[in-house]
PDB file of C-alpha atoms and ligand atoms in Angstrom:
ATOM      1  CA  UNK A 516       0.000   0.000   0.000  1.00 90.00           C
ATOM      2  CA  UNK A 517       1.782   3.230  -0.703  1.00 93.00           C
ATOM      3  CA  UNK A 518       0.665   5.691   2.027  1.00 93.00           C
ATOM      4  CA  UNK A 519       1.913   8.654  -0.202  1.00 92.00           C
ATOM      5  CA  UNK A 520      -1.503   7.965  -2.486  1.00 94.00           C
ATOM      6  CA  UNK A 521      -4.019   9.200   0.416  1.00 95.00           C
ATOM      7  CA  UNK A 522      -7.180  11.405  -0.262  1.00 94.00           C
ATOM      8  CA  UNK A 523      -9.468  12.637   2.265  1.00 93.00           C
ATOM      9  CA  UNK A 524     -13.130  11.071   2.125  1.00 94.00           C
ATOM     10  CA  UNK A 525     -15.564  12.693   4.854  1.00 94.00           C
ATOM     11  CA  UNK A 526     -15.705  13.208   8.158  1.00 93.00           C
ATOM     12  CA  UNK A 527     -18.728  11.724  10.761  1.00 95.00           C
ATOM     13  CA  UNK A 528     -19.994  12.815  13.318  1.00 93.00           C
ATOM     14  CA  UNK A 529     -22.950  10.480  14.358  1.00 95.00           C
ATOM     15  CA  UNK A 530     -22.768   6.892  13.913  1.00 96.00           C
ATOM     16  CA  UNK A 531     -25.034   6.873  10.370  1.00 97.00           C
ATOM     17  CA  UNK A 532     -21.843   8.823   8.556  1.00 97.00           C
ATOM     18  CA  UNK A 533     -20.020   5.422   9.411  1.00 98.00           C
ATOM     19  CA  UNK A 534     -17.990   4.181   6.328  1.00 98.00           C
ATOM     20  CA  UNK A 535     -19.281   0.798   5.789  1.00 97.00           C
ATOM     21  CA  UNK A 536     -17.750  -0.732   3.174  1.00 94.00           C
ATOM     22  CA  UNK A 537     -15.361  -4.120   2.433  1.00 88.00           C
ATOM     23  CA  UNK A 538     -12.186  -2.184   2.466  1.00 96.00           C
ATOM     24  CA  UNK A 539     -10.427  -2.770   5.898  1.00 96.00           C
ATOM     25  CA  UNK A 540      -9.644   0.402   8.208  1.00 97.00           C
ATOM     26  CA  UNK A 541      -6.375   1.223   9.985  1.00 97.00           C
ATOM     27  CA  UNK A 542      -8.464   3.451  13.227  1.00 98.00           C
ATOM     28  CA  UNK A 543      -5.788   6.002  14.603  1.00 98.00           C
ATOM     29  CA  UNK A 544      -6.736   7.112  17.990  1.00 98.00           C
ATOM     30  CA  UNK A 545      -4.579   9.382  20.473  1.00 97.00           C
ATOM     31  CA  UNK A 546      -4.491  12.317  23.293  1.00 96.00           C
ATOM     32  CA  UNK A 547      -5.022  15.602  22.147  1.00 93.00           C
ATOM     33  CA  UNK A 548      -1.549  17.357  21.577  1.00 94.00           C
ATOM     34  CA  UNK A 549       0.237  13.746  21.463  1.00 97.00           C
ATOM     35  CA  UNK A 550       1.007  14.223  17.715  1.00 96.00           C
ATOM     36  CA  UNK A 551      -1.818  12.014  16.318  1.00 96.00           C
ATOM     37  CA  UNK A 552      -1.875  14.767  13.168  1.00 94.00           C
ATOM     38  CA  UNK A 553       2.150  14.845  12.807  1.00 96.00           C
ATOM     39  CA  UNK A 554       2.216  10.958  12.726  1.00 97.00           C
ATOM     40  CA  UNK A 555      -0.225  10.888   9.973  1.00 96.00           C
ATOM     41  CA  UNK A 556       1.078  13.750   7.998  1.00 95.00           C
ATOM     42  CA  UNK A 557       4.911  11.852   8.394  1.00 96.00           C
ATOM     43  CA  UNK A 558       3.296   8.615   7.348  1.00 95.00           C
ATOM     44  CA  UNK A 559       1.412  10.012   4.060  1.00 94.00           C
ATOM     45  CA  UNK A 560       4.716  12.111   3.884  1.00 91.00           C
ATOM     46  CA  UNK A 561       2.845  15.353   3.468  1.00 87.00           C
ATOM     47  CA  UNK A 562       2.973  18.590   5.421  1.00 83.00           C
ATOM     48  CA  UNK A 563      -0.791  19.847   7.146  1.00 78.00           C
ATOM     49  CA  UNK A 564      -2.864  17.275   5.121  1.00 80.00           C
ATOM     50  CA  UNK A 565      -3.994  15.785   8.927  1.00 76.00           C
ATOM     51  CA  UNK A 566      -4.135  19.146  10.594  1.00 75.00           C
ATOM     52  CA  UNK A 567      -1.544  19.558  12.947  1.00 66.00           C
ATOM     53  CA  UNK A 568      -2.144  21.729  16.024  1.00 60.00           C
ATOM     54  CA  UNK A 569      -5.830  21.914  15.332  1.00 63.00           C
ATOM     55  CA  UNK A 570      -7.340  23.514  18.820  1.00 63.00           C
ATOM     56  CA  UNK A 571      -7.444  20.822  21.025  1.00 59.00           C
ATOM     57  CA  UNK A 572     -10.698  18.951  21.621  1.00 55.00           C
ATOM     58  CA  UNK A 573     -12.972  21.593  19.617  1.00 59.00           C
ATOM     59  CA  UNK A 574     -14.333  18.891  17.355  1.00 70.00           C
ATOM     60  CA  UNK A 575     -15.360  15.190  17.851  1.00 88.00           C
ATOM     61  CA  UNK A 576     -15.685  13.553  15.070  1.00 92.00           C
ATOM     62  CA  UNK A 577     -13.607  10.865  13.101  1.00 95.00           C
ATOM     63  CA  UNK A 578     -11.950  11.614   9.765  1.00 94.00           C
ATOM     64  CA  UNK A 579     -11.078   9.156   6.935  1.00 95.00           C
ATOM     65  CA  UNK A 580      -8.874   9.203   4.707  1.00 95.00           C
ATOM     66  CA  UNK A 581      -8.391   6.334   1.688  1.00 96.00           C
ATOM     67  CA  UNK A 582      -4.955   5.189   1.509  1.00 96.00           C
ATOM     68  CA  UNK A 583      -4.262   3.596  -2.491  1.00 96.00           C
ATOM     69  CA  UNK A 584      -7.728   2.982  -2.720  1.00 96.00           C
ATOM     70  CA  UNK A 585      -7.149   0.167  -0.659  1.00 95.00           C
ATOM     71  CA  UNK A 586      -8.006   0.971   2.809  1.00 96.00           C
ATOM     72  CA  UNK A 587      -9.387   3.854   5.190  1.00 97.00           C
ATOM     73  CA  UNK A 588      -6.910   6.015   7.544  1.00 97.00           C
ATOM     74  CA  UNK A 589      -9.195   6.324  10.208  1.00 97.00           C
ATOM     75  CA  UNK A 590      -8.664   9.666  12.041  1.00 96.00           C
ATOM     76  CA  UNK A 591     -10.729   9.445  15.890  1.00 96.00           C
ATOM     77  CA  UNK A 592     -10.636  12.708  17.779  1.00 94.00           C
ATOM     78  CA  UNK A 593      -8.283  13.492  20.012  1.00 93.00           C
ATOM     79  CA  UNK A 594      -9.472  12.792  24.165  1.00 93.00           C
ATOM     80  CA  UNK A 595      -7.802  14.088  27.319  1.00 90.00           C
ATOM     81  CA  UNK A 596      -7.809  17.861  26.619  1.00 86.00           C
ATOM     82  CA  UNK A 597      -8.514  19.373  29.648  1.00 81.00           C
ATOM     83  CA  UNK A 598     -10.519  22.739  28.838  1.00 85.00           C
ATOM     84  CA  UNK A 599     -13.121  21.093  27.352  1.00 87.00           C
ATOM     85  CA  UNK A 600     -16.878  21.335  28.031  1.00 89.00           C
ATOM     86  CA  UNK A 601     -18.700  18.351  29.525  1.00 91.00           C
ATOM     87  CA  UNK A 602     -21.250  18.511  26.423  1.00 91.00           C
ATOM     88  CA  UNK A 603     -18.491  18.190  24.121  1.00 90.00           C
ATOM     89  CA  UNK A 604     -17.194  15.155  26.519  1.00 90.00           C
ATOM     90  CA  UNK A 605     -20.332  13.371  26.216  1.00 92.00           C
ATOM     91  CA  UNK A 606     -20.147  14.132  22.349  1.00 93.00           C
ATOM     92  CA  UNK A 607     -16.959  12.071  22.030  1.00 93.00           C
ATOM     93  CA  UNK A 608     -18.275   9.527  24.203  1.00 93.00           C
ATOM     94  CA  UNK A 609     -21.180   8.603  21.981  1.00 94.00           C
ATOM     95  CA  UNK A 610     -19.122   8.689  19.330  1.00 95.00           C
ATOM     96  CA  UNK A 611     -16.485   6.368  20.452  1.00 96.00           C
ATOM     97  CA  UNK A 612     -18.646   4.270  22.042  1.00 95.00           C
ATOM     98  CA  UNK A 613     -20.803   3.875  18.701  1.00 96.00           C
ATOM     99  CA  UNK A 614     -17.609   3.268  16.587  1.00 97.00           C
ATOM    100  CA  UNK A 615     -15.823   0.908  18.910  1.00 96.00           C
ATOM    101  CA  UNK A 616     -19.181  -1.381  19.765  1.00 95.00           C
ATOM    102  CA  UNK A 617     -20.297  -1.815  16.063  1.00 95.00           C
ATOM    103  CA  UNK A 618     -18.751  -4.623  14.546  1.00 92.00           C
ATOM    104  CA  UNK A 619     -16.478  -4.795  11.333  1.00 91.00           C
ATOM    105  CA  UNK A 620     -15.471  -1.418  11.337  1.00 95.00           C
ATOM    106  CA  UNK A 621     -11.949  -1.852  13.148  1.00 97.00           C
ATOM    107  CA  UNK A 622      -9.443  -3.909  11.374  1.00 97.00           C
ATOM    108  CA  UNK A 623      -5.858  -2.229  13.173  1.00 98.00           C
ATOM    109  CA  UNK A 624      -5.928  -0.188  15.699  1.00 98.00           C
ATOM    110  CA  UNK A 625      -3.223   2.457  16.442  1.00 98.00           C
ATOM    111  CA  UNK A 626      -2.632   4.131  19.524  1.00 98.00           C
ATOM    112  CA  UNK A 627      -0.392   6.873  20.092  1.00 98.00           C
ATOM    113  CA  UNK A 628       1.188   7.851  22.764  1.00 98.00           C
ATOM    114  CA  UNK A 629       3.887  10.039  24.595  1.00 98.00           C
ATOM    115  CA  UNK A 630       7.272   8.428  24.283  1.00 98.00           C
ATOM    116  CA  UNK A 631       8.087  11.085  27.307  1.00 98.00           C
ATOM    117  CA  UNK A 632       5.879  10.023  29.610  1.00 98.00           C
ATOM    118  CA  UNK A 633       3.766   7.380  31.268  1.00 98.00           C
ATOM    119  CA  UNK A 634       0.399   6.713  29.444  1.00 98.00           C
ATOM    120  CA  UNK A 635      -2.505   8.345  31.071  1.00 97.00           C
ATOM    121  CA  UNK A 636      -5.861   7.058  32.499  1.00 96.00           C
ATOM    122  CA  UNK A 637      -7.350   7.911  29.388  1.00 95.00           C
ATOM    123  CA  UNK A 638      -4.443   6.118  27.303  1.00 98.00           C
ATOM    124  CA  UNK A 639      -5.207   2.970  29.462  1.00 98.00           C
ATOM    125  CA  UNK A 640      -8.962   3.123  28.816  1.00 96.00           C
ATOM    126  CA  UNK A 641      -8.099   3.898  25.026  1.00 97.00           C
ATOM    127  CA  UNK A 642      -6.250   0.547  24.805  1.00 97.00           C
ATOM    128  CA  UNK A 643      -8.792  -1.443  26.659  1.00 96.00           C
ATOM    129  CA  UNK A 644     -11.283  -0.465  23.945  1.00 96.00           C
ATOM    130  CA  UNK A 645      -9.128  -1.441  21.485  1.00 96.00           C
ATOM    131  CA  UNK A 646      -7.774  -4.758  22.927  1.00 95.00           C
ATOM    132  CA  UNK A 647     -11.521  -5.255  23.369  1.00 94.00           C
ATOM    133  CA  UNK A 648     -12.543  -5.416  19.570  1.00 94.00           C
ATOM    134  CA  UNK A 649      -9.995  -8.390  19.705  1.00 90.00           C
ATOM    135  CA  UNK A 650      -8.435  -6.762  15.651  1.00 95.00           C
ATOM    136  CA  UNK A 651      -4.829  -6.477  15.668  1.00 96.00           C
ATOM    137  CA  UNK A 652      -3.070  -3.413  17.856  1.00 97.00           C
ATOM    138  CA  UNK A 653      -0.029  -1.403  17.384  1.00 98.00           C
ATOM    139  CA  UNK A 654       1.387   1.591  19.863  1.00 98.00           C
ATOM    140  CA  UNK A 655       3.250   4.252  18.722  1.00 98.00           C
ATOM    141  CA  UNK A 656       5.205   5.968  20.906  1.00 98.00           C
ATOM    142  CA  UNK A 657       5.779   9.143  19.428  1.00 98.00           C
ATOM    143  CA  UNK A 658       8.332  11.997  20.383  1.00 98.00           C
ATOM    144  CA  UNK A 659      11.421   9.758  20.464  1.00 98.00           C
ATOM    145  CA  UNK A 660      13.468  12.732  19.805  1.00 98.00           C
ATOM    146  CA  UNK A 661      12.661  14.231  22.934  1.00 98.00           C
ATOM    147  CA  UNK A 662      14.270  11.422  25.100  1.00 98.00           C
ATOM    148  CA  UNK A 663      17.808  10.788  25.856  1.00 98.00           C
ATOM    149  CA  UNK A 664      19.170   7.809  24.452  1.00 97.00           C
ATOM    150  CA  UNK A 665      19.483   6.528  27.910  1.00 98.00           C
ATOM    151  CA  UNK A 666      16.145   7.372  28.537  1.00 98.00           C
ATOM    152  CA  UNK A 667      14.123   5.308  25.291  1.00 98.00           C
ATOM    153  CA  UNK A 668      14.441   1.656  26.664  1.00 98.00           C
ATOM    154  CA  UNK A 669      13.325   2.293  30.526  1.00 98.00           C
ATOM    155  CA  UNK A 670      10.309   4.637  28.836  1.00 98.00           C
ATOM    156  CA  UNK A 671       9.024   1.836  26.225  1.00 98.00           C
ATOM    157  CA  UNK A 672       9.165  -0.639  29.211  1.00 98.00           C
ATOM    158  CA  UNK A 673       7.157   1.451  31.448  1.00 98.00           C
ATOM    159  CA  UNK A 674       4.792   2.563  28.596  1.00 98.00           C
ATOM    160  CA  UNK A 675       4.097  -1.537  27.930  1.00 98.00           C
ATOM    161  CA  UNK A 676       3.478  -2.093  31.785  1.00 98.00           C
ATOM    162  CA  UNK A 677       1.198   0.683  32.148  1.00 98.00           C
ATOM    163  CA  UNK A 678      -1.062  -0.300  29.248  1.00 98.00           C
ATOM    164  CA  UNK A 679      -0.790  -4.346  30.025  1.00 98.00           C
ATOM    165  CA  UNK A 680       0.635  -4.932  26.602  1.00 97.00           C
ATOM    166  CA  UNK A 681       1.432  -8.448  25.757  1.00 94.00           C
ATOM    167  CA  UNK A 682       4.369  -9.266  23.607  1.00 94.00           C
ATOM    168  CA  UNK A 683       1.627  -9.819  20.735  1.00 94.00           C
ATOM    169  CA  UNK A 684       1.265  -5.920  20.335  1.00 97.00           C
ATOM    170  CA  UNK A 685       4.196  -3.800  18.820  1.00 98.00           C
ATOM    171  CA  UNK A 686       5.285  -0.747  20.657  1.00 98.00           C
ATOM    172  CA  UNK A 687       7.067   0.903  17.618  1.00 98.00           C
ATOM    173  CA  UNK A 688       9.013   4.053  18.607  1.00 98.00           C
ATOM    174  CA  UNK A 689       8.562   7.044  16.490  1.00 98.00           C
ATOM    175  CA  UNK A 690       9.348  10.386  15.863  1.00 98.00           C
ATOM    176  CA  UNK A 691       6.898  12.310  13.732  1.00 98.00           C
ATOM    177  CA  UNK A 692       9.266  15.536  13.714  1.00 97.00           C
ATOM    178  CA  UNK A 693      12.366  13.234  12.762  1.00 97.00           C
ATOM    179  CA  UNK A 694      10.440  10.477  10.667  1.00 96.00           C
ATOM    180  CA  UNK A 695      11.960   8.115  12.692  1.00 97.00           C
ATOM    181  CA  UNK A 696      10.670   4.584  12.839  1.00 98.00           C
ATOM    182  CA  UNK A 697       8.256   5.510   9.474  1.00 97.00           C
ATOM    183  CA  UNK A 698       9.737   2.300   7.530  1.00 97.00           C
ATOM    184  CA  UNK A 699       9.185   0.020  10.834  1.00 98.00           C
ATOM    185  CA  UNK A 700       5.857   1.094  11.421  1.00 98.00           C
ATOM    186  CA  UNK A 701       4.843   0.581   7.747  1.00 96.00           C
ATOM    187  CA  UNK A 702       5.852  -2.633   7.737  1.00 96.00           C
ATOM    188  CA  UNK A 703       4.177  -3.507  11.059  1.00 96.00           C
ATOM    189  CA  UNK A 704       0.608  -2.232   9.416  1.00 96.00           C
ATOM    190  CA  UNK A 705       1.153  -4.267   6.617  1.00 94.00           C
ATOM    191  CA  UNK A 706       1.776  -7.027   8.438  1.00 94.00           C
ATOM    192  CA  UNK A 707      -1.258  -6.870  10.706  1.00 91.00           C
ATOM    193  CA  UNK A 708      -3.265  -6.533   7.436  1.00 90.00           C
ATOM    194  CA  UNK A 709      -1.848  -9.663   5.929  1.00 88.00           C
TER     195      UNK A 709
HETATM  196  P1  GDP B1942      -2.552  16.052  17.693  1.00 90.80           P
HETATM  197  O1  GDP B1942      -3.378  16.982  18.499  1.00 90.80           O
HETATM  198  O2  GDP B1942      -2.368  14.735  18.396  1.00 90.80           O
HETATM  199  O3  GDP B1942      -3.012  15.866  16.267  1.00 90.80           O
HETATM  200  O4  GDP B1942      -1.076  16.653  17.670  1.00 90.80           O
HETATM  201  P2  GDP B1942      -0.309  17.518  16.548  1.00 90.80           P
HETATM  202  O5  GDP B1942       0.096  16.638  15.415  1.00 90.80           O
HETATM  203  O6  GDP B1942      -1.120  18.720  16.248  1.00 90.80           O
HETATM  204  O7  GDP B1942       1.025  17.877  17.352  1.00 90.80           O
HETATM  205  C1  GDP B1942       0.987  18.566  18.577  1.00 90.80           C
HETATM  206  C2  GDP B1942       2.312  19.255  18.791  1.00 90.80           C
HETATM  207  O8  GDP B1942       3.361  18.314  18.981  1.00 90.80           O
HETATM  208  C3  GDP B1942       2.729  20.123  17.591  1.00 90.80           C
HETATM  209  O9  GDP B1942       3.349  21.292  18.104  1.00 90.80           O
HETATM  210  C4  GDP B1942       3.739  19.246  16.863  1.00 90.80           C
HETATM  211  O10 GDP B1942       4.690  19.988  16.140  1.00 90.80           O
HETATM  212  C5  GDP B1942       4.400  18.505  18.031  1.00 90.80           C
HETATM  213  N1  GDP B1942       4.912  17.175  17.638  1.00 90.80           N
HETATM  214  C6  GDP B1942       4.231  16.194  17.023  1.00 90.80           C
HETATM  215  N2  GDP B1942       5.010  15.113  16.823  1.00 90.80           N
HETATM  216  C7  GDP B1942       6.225  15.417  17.311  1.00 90.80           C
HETATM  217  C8  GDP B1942       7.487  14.711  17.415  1.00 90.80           C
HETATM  218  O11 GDP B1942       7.649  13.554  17.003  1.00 90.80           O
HETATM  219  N3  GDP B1942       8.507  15.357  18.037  1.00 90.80           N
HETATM  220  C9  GDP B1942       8.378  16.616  18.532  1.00 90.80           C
HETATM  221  N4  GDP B1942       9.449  17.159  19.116  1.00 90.80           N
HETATM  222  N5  GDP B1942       7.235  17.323  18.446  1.00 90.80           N
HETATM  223  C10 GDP B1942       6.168  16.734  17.848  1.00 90.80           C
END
């Protein structure tokens, strides 16, 4: 699949915009701020096509993008931002809850998280809805070119504990500013999808 071939379809924002169709989709989900936008844009290898440093937590709703006409980039909004209303809250909720409880729509999930830091409540609750749809999982741990070299080993290991990771699920460090660890998590997607 080359990544570099990606359009953007639609966005939804209630469950009947779903895209239902037979092509699989790769569901990208992450904290506000963590980079979600900067990992997609270094994946497609464009600048700003997923908007990077769009205000934090203003919008729920998931975007997709078709990748070679062969699958959907699934963009899910952004969760953890703390100045956000509790309407807007529930919003995502729904949303999430909608998208993650109907079945077939998830066929990789990828999580992204801080390579900095340990994963957040919200992280851990992210990957039990993913481990729960029982598809193939990936985390990226994104920022790797904020740590110290001594620092990235100690960091993945704590970031695996945290989120109960068994050695099934790749934690793929990454740097979405550097493109660091681009090839490696291609080839991890591609597996999953195999
Ligand atoms: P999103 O809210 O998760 O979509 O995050 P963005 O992609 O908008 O990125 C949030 C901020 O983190 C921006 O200022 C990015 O430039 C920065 N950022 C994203 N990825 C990296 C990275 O790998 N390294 C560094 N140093 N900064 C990054």
């Amino acid at each position: 699949m080359d990544f570099r071939k990606t359009e953007f379809v639609k966005s939804a924002v209630k469950p009947a915009d779903f895209i239902r169709d037979k092509r699989p989709q790769l569901a990208f989900a992450g904290r506000s701020n963590v980079g979600k936008s900067s990992v997609i844009n270094a994946l497609i290898q464009r600048k700003n096509f997923a908007r990077v440093g769009a205000q934090p937590g203003k919008t729920s709703q998931i975007n997709y993008f078709l990748v070679d006409s062969a699958a959907y980039l699934t963009d899910l909004p952004g969760y953890g931002y703390a100045k956000v209303s509790q309407a807007e809250r529930d919003r995502w909720a729904r949303l999430m809850e909608a998208y993650f409880q109907e079945k077939g729509l998830i066929t990789l999930g990828v999580l992204i998280v801080d390579a900095r830091h340990k994963p957040t409540k919200d992280d851990e609750t992210m990957a039990r809805f993913f481990k729960d749809t029982e598809c193939p999982v990936i985390v990226v741990a994104n920022k790797l070119d904020k740590l110290k070299k001594s620092e990235i080993e100690p960091n993945l290991a704590l970031i695996r504990e945290t989120l109960a990771l068994d050695e099934s699920i790749p934690l793929m460090p990454f740097s979405a500013e550097k493109g660091t660890g681009r090839i490696e998590l291609l080839a991890e997607m591609e597996k999953a999808l195999r």
